[in-house]
Amino acid sequence: MNDSQTNAPYSGYHHSQRGDYDHELAETGPGTVMGELLRRYWHPVAKSSELGEHPSLVRILGEELVLFRDRSNRLGLVHKNCPHRRASLEFGRIAERGIQCCYHGWHFDIDGTILDIPGQPASTETTEKVKQNCRLGAYPTEEFRGLIFAYLGPTGEKPEFPHFDAYDTEGITMSPYSALFNCNWIQVLDAIVDPVHTAFLHQDQFTDGFGTVGEYQFYERDRIRFLGTATRRVGDNAWIRVNELILPNFTQSGAAFATDGTRNRFFGRSAFTRWVVPVDDTRCMAFAWGNFGERGDPPEFNTREGMERMEQGEVIDRSHAEKLRSPGDVEAVEGMGLISDHSNEHLVAADRGVALYRRRLKKLCRDLAKGKLPPAQADLNTGAIHTYGSDTVIRVFPDSNGDDALTLQQANTRVMDIIFHGDQFNGAERDTYIIEALQKLSH
Ligand code: FES
Ligand SMILES: [Fe+2]
């Protein structure tokens, strides 16, 4: 095979449709390098509203787990199979304290300690030995605003539960949601730092104005933060939309419905505050809050349908004909296959954000394999973690010489400089600084 054959028209025969995927990025089960990295961070594993009076089966990072709330209102997240003879604790009986296996009644506390072994003499040496040597695997949990988070890593390395500034924005209502994708998590994560896709996939799904590509710029900060920004021309305005990824899987974006670029907006906040969590290697779940209010998306979208559209461009439950007519994110990413063949991709300048964050993720995995812990999100700054997912619309007249691309890029740089400069402040003070500086810039 030579170049003239492979590049010739109708040369399908010369190109393999089958490549291989990047195993380092895609595999997240126990013992894999990425699995180890992800196990150094907190992840949402369920919505509080999903947890009823019975235990519920949870799959995360390739592990089968059982989540329950005991009668003392404490959450337990434990390995699915009972350490006695492997019955599933999904069928366990919830107790005042912990859970009891349905098969022979072994009773476990939420941290996995064995409390009781029915049928065994209470205090014999053998009973004590079993209690000491045998434990049910359990993980720490945190429940926060309708989402249940877990830490699946080594006991001595649990990071602080991160508090993002998005939790404190005044006037925002946060509504929890989740959405399943039947494909590898990297396919879903990629889209957050891919500003060009919104101009094609979402051109008719969000507000008018999404349909132009505009100028895109990428920013890499603090080793674990990646921003993909789009700057679009709308009349005499420049609309700067900032999507963000904080490694390994925290994402925010600009609004979906709050702005079309025609009216000033100063540091409007993200449509969602969201994590892309691997279920196993061929499925992942987006767990998030939709953010509604003056600085988020309009409250009328605070419905199941509204949040599905923010998450995926379209409602999820649709006929195949509807999906063909208006594909959303789920069609785009599931269409790549269960795990996309990364070796057959051809990344271009617009994929710089994707290339940058993947490279850093892999570096963090390799460092961890050598014993170097990844940066903690809570260490990004003092106080609530600063986030950047936002929309800003400022007055920027088109360049009379005709190089509007440059004008838009410069507007982007100025806006991002202000946002970054705001990092010297925290919380409401940071917001006020950024908003006032952007207002001044807009005149
Ligand atoms: S299998 Fe669970 S108590 Fe026997
Ligand atoms: Fe999208």
XYZ file of C-alpha atoms and ligand atoms in Angstrom:
448
model
C 0.000 0.000 0.000
C 1.411 3.397 -0.877
C 0.265 6.972 -0.329
C -1.253 7.349 -3.754
C -3.512 4.366 -3.047
C -4.569 5.445 0.436
C -5.334 9.011 -0.593
C -7.059 8.158 -3.847
C -10.820 8.592 -4.268
C -12.813 5.433 -3.437
C -9.946 4.057 -1.372
C -12.091 2.514 1.383
C -10.353 -0.839 0.948
C -7.071 0.733 2.046
C -8.402 2.197 5.281
C -9.248 0.033 8.234
C -12.568 0.829 9.881
C -11.260 -0.863 12.978
C -8.643 0.803 15.101
C -8.027 0.534 18.781
C -9.067 2.721 21.634
C -6.778 4.436 24.091
C -6.809 1.914 26.914
C -5.187 4.301 29.363
C -7.984 6.860 28.922
C -10.945 4.583 28.487
C -10.616 1.857 31.110
C -11.682 2.784 34.615
C -12.226 -0.518 36.450
C -10.328 -1.446 39.631
C -6.597 -1.730 39.017
C -6.518 0.281 35.755
C -4.427 3.461 35.695
C -7.413 5.731 35.007
C -9.499 3.793 37.521
C -6.845 4.579 40.107
C -6.804 8.274 39.196
C -10.601 8.571 39.360
C -10.520 6.815 42.726
C -8.658 9.835 44.179
C -11.708 12.096 43.722
C -15.325 12.298 44.898
C -17.997 11.360 42.349
C -21.782 11.536 42.367
C -23.226 8.024 42.290
C -26.988 8.566 42.617
C -29.716 11.123 43.062
C -31.198 11.202 46.569
C -34.659 10.890 45.032
C -33.775 7.470 43.566
C -33.142 5.972 46.964
C -36.328 4.449 48.398
C -37.047 2.087 51.252
C -35.057 -0.751 49.669
C -31.355 -0.911 48.831
C -30.512 0.023 45.285
C -27.903 -1.391 42.957
C -25.328 1.145 41.818
C -22.678 0.567 39.172
C -19.736 2.911 39.152
C -16.169 2.636 37.821
C -16.848 -0.972 36.887
C -17.846 -1.953 40.442
C -21.187 -3.341 41.525
C -22.292 -1.671 44.724
C -25.366 -1.400 46.892
C -26.563 1.944 48.196
C -29.028 2.263 51.067
C -30.200 4.555 53.823
C -30.434 2.804 57.182
C -33.243 3.445 59.666
C -31.045 5.928 61.493
C -30.949 7.898 58.243
C -27.297 7.161 57.501
C -26.157 6.325 53.977
C -24.307 3.113 53.225
C -22.468 2.266 49.999
C -21.121 -1.266 50.090
C -19.889 -4.034 47.832
C -22.771 -5.902 46.308
C -21.916 -9.394 47.488
C -22.079 -10.531 51.081
C -18.695 -11.778 52.310
C -20.355 -14.873 53.811
C -21.515 -16.789 50.743
C -21.966 -13.974 48.231
C -25.696 -13.256 48.288
C -26.532 -9.832 46.881
C -27.108 -7.120 49.437
C -29.486 -5.502 46.974
C -31.960 -7.870 48.617
C -30.683 -7.072 52.092
C -32.940 -5.917 54.906
C -32.338 -2.376 56.028
C -31.727 -2.211 59.775
C -31.755 0.472 62.448
C -28.020 0.396 62.056
C -26.714 -0.779 58.671
C -27.988 -3.670 56.600
C -28.676 -7.367 57.092
C -28.066 -9.954 54.382
C -31.272 -11.658 53.244
C -29.704 -15.133 53.114
C -28.344 -15.943 56.594
C -28.810 -12.613 58.296
C -25.239 -11.388 58.651
C -25.554 -7.833 59.863
C -23.194 -5.066 58.693
C -22.722 -1.464 59.710
C -22.521 1.243 57.012
C -18.703 1.176 57.201
C -18.640 -2.584 56.498
C -18.036 -3.767 60.073
C -19.766 -7.053 60.928
C -22.145 -6.413 63.817
C -23.703 -9.832 64.127
C -23.509 -13.359 62.736
C -26.779 -15.156 63.580
C -26.417 -18.835 64.425
C -22.872 -18.402 65.705
C -22.258 -18.462 69.445
C -21.924 -14.762 70.260
C -18.503 -14.619 71.815
C -16.546 -17.650 70.777
C -13.031 -17.222 69.539
C -14.016 -18.270 66.010
C -16.821 -15.702 65.844
C -14.455 -12.993 66.971
C -11.920 -14.128 64.402
C -14.458 -13.977 61.577
C -15.516 -10.505 62.693
C -11.939 -9.347 62.738
C -10.773 -10.890 59.499
C -13.824 -10.406 57.377
C -15.348 -7.138 56.349
C -17.834 -6.008 53.833
C -16.238 -3.502 51.406
C -17.720 -0.051 52.067
C -17.094 3.493 50.847
C -17.618 6.911 52.443
C -20.485 9.005 51.110
C -21.632 12.623 51.207
C -25.128 13.776 50.377
C -25.396 17.286 49.020
C -28.433 19.055 47.549
C -30.073 15.933 46.208
C -26.972 14.169 44.906
C -25.119 11.359 46.690
C -21.345 11.385 46.270
C -18.850 8.652 47.084
C -15.119 8.272 47.441
C -13.865 4.912 46.148
C -10.161 5.325 46.782
C -7.632 4.234 49.403
C -8.617 5.099 52.975
C -5.653 7.339 53.770
C -5.943 9.486 50.637
C -9.505 10.773 50.784
C -9.554 14.407 49.606
C -11.678 17.096 51.165
C -15.218 17.099 49.734
C -14.887 19.940 47.209
C -17.112 22.991 47.481
C -17.454 24.850 44.164
C -18.467 28.517 44.044
C -21.348 27.501 41.756
C -23.095 26.313 44.943
C -23.184 29.822 46.337
C -24.419 31.980 43.446
C -27.233 34.112 44.727
C -30.693 33.569 43.260
C -29.853 30.249 41.570
C -32.064 27.184 41.981
C -30.129 23.950 41.525
C -32.144 20.941 40.331
C -30.472 17.523 40.325
C -30.670 15.349 37.227
C -28.888 12.396 35.684
C -28.583 11.127 32.123
C -27.202 7.817 30.917
C -24.942 7.495 27.865
C -24.312 4.057 26.386
C -20.683 4.699 25.549
C -17.313 5.293 27.132
C -16.992 8.292 29.441
C -14.241 10.005 27.398
C -16.641 10.415 24.461
C -18.991 12.405 26.690
C -16.267 14.325 28.500
C -14.620 15.470 25.235
C -17.658 17.568 24.254
C -17.232 20.049 27.093
C -14.022 21.492 25.646
C -15.240 21.264 22.051
C -16.824 24.664 21.300
C -17.233 23.969 17.569
C -19.742 21.148 18.038
C -22.345 23.536 19.458
C -22.439 25.414 16.145
C -23.391 22.253 14.235
C -25.046 19.767 16.528
C -26.940 22.424 18.499
C -27.514 25.046 15.802
C -31.301 24.710 16.093
C -31.511 23.302 19.612
C -30.548 26.196 21.856
C -30.954 29.921 21.152
C -30.415 31.552 17.748
C -26.793 32.529 17.488
C -25.434 29.082 18.357
C -25.303 28.346 14.634
C -22.117 30.310 13.961
C -18.710 28.873 14.775
C -17.129 32.158 15.820
C -13.631 32.217 17.186
C -12.498 29.579 19.639
C -9.723 29.815 22.195
C -8.507 27.341 24.787
C -7.010 27.922 28.200
C -5.138 25.543 30.452
C -4.692 26.556 34.092
C -3.657 25.122 37.433
C -2.741 21.734 35.909
C -6.323 20.422 36.162
C -8.469 23.164 34.632
C -9.271 23.412 30.903
C -11.470 26.022 29.261
C -12.924 25.896 25.757
C -14.311 29.281 24.755
C -16.333 30.442 21.752
C -16.592 34.108 20.805
C -19.407 34.896 18.397
C -20.344 38.067 16.582
C -23.981 39.099 17.168
C -24.611 42.560 15.676
C -22.540 45.056 17.621
C -21.885 42.513 20.375
C -19.319 39.857 21.123
C -20.714 36.835 22.941
C -18.104 34.901 24.890
C -19.230 31.464 26.034
C -16.904 29.629 28.408
C -17.033 25.881 28.953
C -14.878 24.340 31.643
C -13.478 21.041 32.733
C -11.811 20.519 36.096
C -10.086 17.173 36.029
C -10.902 14.492 36.261
C -14.589 14.970 35.344
C -16.226 18.143 36.707
C -17.826 20.213 33.942
C -19.691 23.481 33.497
C -20.764 25.336 30.367
C -22.315 28.577 29.272
C -26.100 28.796 29.319
C -28.228 26.910 26.797
C -31.241 29.221 26.689
C -30.436 32.336 28.698
C -28.763 34.328 25.961
C -28.595 34.637 22.207
C -25.923 37.316 22.294
C -28.251 40.204 21.480
C -28.333 41.699 24.991
C -25.560 42.473 27.448
C -24.769 39.733 29.915
C -21.936 39.910 32.389
C -20.576 36.657 33.769
C -23.870 34.758 33.562
C -23.296 31.354 35.093
C -23.344 27.799 33.858
C -26.379 25.910 32.559
C -25.286 22.955 34.653
C -22.811 21.870 37.303
C -22.017 18.355 36.245
C -19.825 15.277 36.483
C -19.296 12.611 33.822
C -19.017 9.400 35.818
C -18.047 6.055 34.271
C -20.544 3.306 35.056
C -18.248 0.807 33.385
C -16.138 1.055 30.240
C -19.098 1.180 27.855
C -21.531 3.329 29.820
C -21.376 6.552 31.754
C -23.733 8.784 33.629
C -23.919 12.548 33.685
C -24.897 13.600 37.211
C -25.645 17.271 37.545
C -27.694 20.136 38.771
C -29.412 22.344 36.239
C -28.876 25.976 37.351
C -31.890 28.266 37.037
C -32.340 31.942 37.776
C -31.310 35.311 36.458
C -27.663 34.291 36.260
C -28.383 30.733 35.109
C -30.846 29.372 32.568
C -34.453 30.646 32.569
C -36.652 29.063 35.287
C -39.189 27.848 32.693
C -36.603 25.224 31.679
C -36.530 23.825 35.211
C -38.439 20.735 34.096
C -37.350 17.243 33.160
C -37.644 18.095 29.482
C -35.787 21.385 29.924
C -32.870 19.694 31.669
C -32.683 16.921 29.068
C -32.450 19.577 26.388
C -29.708 21.430 28.288
C -27.812 18.185 28.770
C -28.157 16.659 25.336
C -29.700 19.243 23.036
C -32.913 17.231 22.748
C -35.249 15.221 24.953
C -33.927 11.732 25.581
C -36.897 9.476 24.880
C -37.471 9.921 21.137
C -38.243 7.787 18.108
C -35.445 6.853 15.746
C -37.020 9.086 13.090
C -36.823 12.061 15.449
C -33.207 11.261 16.246
C -32.394 11.181 12.539
C -34.079 14.518 12.015
C -32.395 16.286 14.942
C -29.515 14.344 16.516
C -28.398 15.455 19.982
C -25.249 14.817 22.000
C -26.322 11.283 22.804
C -26.575 10.392 19.105
C -23.232 12.039 18.351
C -21.304 10.248 21.071
C -23.061 6.872 21.112
C -22.723 6.742 17.327
C -18.937 6.497 17.783
C -19.446 2.990 19.186
C -19.283 1.703 22.735
C -15.640 2.760 22.955
C -14.473 5.042 20.168
C -11.430 3.985 18.150
C -9.109 6.789 19.152
C -6.433 5.513 16.791
C -8.676 6.389 13.832
C -9.350 9.974 14.939
C -7.817 12.968 13.140
C -7.617 15.861 15.554
C -7.425 19.394 14.125
C -6.875 22.867 15.605
C -10.438 23.008 16.960
C -9.742 19.850 18.974
C -6.942 21.487 20.910
C -8.958 21.448 24.133
C -9.589 17.717 23.738
C -5.918 17.022 23.008
C -4.740 19.134 25.960
C -6.937 17.645 28.637
C -6.456 14.050 27.461
C -2.702 14.518 27.567
C -2.865 15.936 31.085
C -5.181 13.152 32.288
C -2.704 10.576 31.036
C 0.174 12.407 32.684
C -1.685 12.427 36.010
C -2.322 8.680 35.638
C 1.346 7.980 34.983
C 2.451 10.200 37.862
C 0.062 8.427 40.183
C 1.388 5.052 39.061
C 4.798 6.330 40.198
C 3.356 7.337 43.552
C 2.648 11.043 42.960
C -0.870 12.006 44.036
C -2.909 14.188 41.632
C -3.787 17.776 42.615
C -6.824 18.095 44.879
C -9.645 20.257 43.506
C -10.086 21.913 46.906
C -6.494 23.176 46.686
C -7.141 25.268 43.553
C -7.709 28.316 45.746
C -8.703 29.197 49.295
C -12.448 29.216 50.004
C -15.033 27.893 47.565
C -13.400 26.650 44.347
C -13.522 29.337 41.650
C -15.269 28.220 38.486
C -15.363 29.885 35.073
C -18.244 28.319 33.111
C -20.112 31.441 31.979
C -21.555 33.729 29.311
C -20.587 37.311 28.716
C -22.061 39.564 26.036
C -20.345 42.934 25.625
C -20.551 45.734 23.094
C -17.729 45.296 20.556
C -18.172 47.003 17.208
C -17.017 45.113 14.113
C -13.598 46.165 12.850
C -13.949 48.678 10.016
C -10.874 47.146 8.333
C -12.698 43.868 8.113
C -10.632 41.592 10.326
C -13.417 40.751 12.689
C -11.826 37.447 13.703
C -8.996 39.363 15.330
C -11.409 41.797 17.008
C -13.340 38.887 18.488
C -10.195 37.138 19.651
C -9.039 40.324 21.352
C -12.435 40.724 23.015
C -12.107 37.169 24.293
C -8.652 37.814 25.700
C -9.836 40.960 27.478
C -12.857 39.233 28.990
C -10.842 36.217 30.115
C -8.164 38.490 31.601
C -10.821 40.142 33.731
C -12.255 36.804 34.814
C -8.796 35.508 35.719
C -7.959 38.757 37.485
C -11.029 38.198 39.644
C -9.232 35.246 41.195
C -7.686 37.556 43.759
C -11.137 37.681 45.384
C -13.514 35.003 46.639
C -17.248 34.383 46.437
C -19.554 37.370 45.981
C -16.604 39.770 46.000
C -15.104 37.973 42.994
C -18.439 38.065 41.160
C -18.843 41.782 41.828
C -15.308 42.552 40.684
C -15.752 40.579 37.446
C -19.207 41.950 36.646
C -18.212 45.578 37.244
C -15.028 45.249 35.189
C -16.954 43.630 32.319
C -19.580 46.385 32.437
C -16.833 48.972 32.099
C -15.314 47.064 29.206
C -18.629 47.052 27.388
C -18.808 50.846 26.938
S -24.655 -15.047 52.111
Fe -25.026 -13.323 53.279
S -25.371 -14.063 55.218
Fe -24.939 -15.815 54.073
Fe -23.357 19.334 23.207
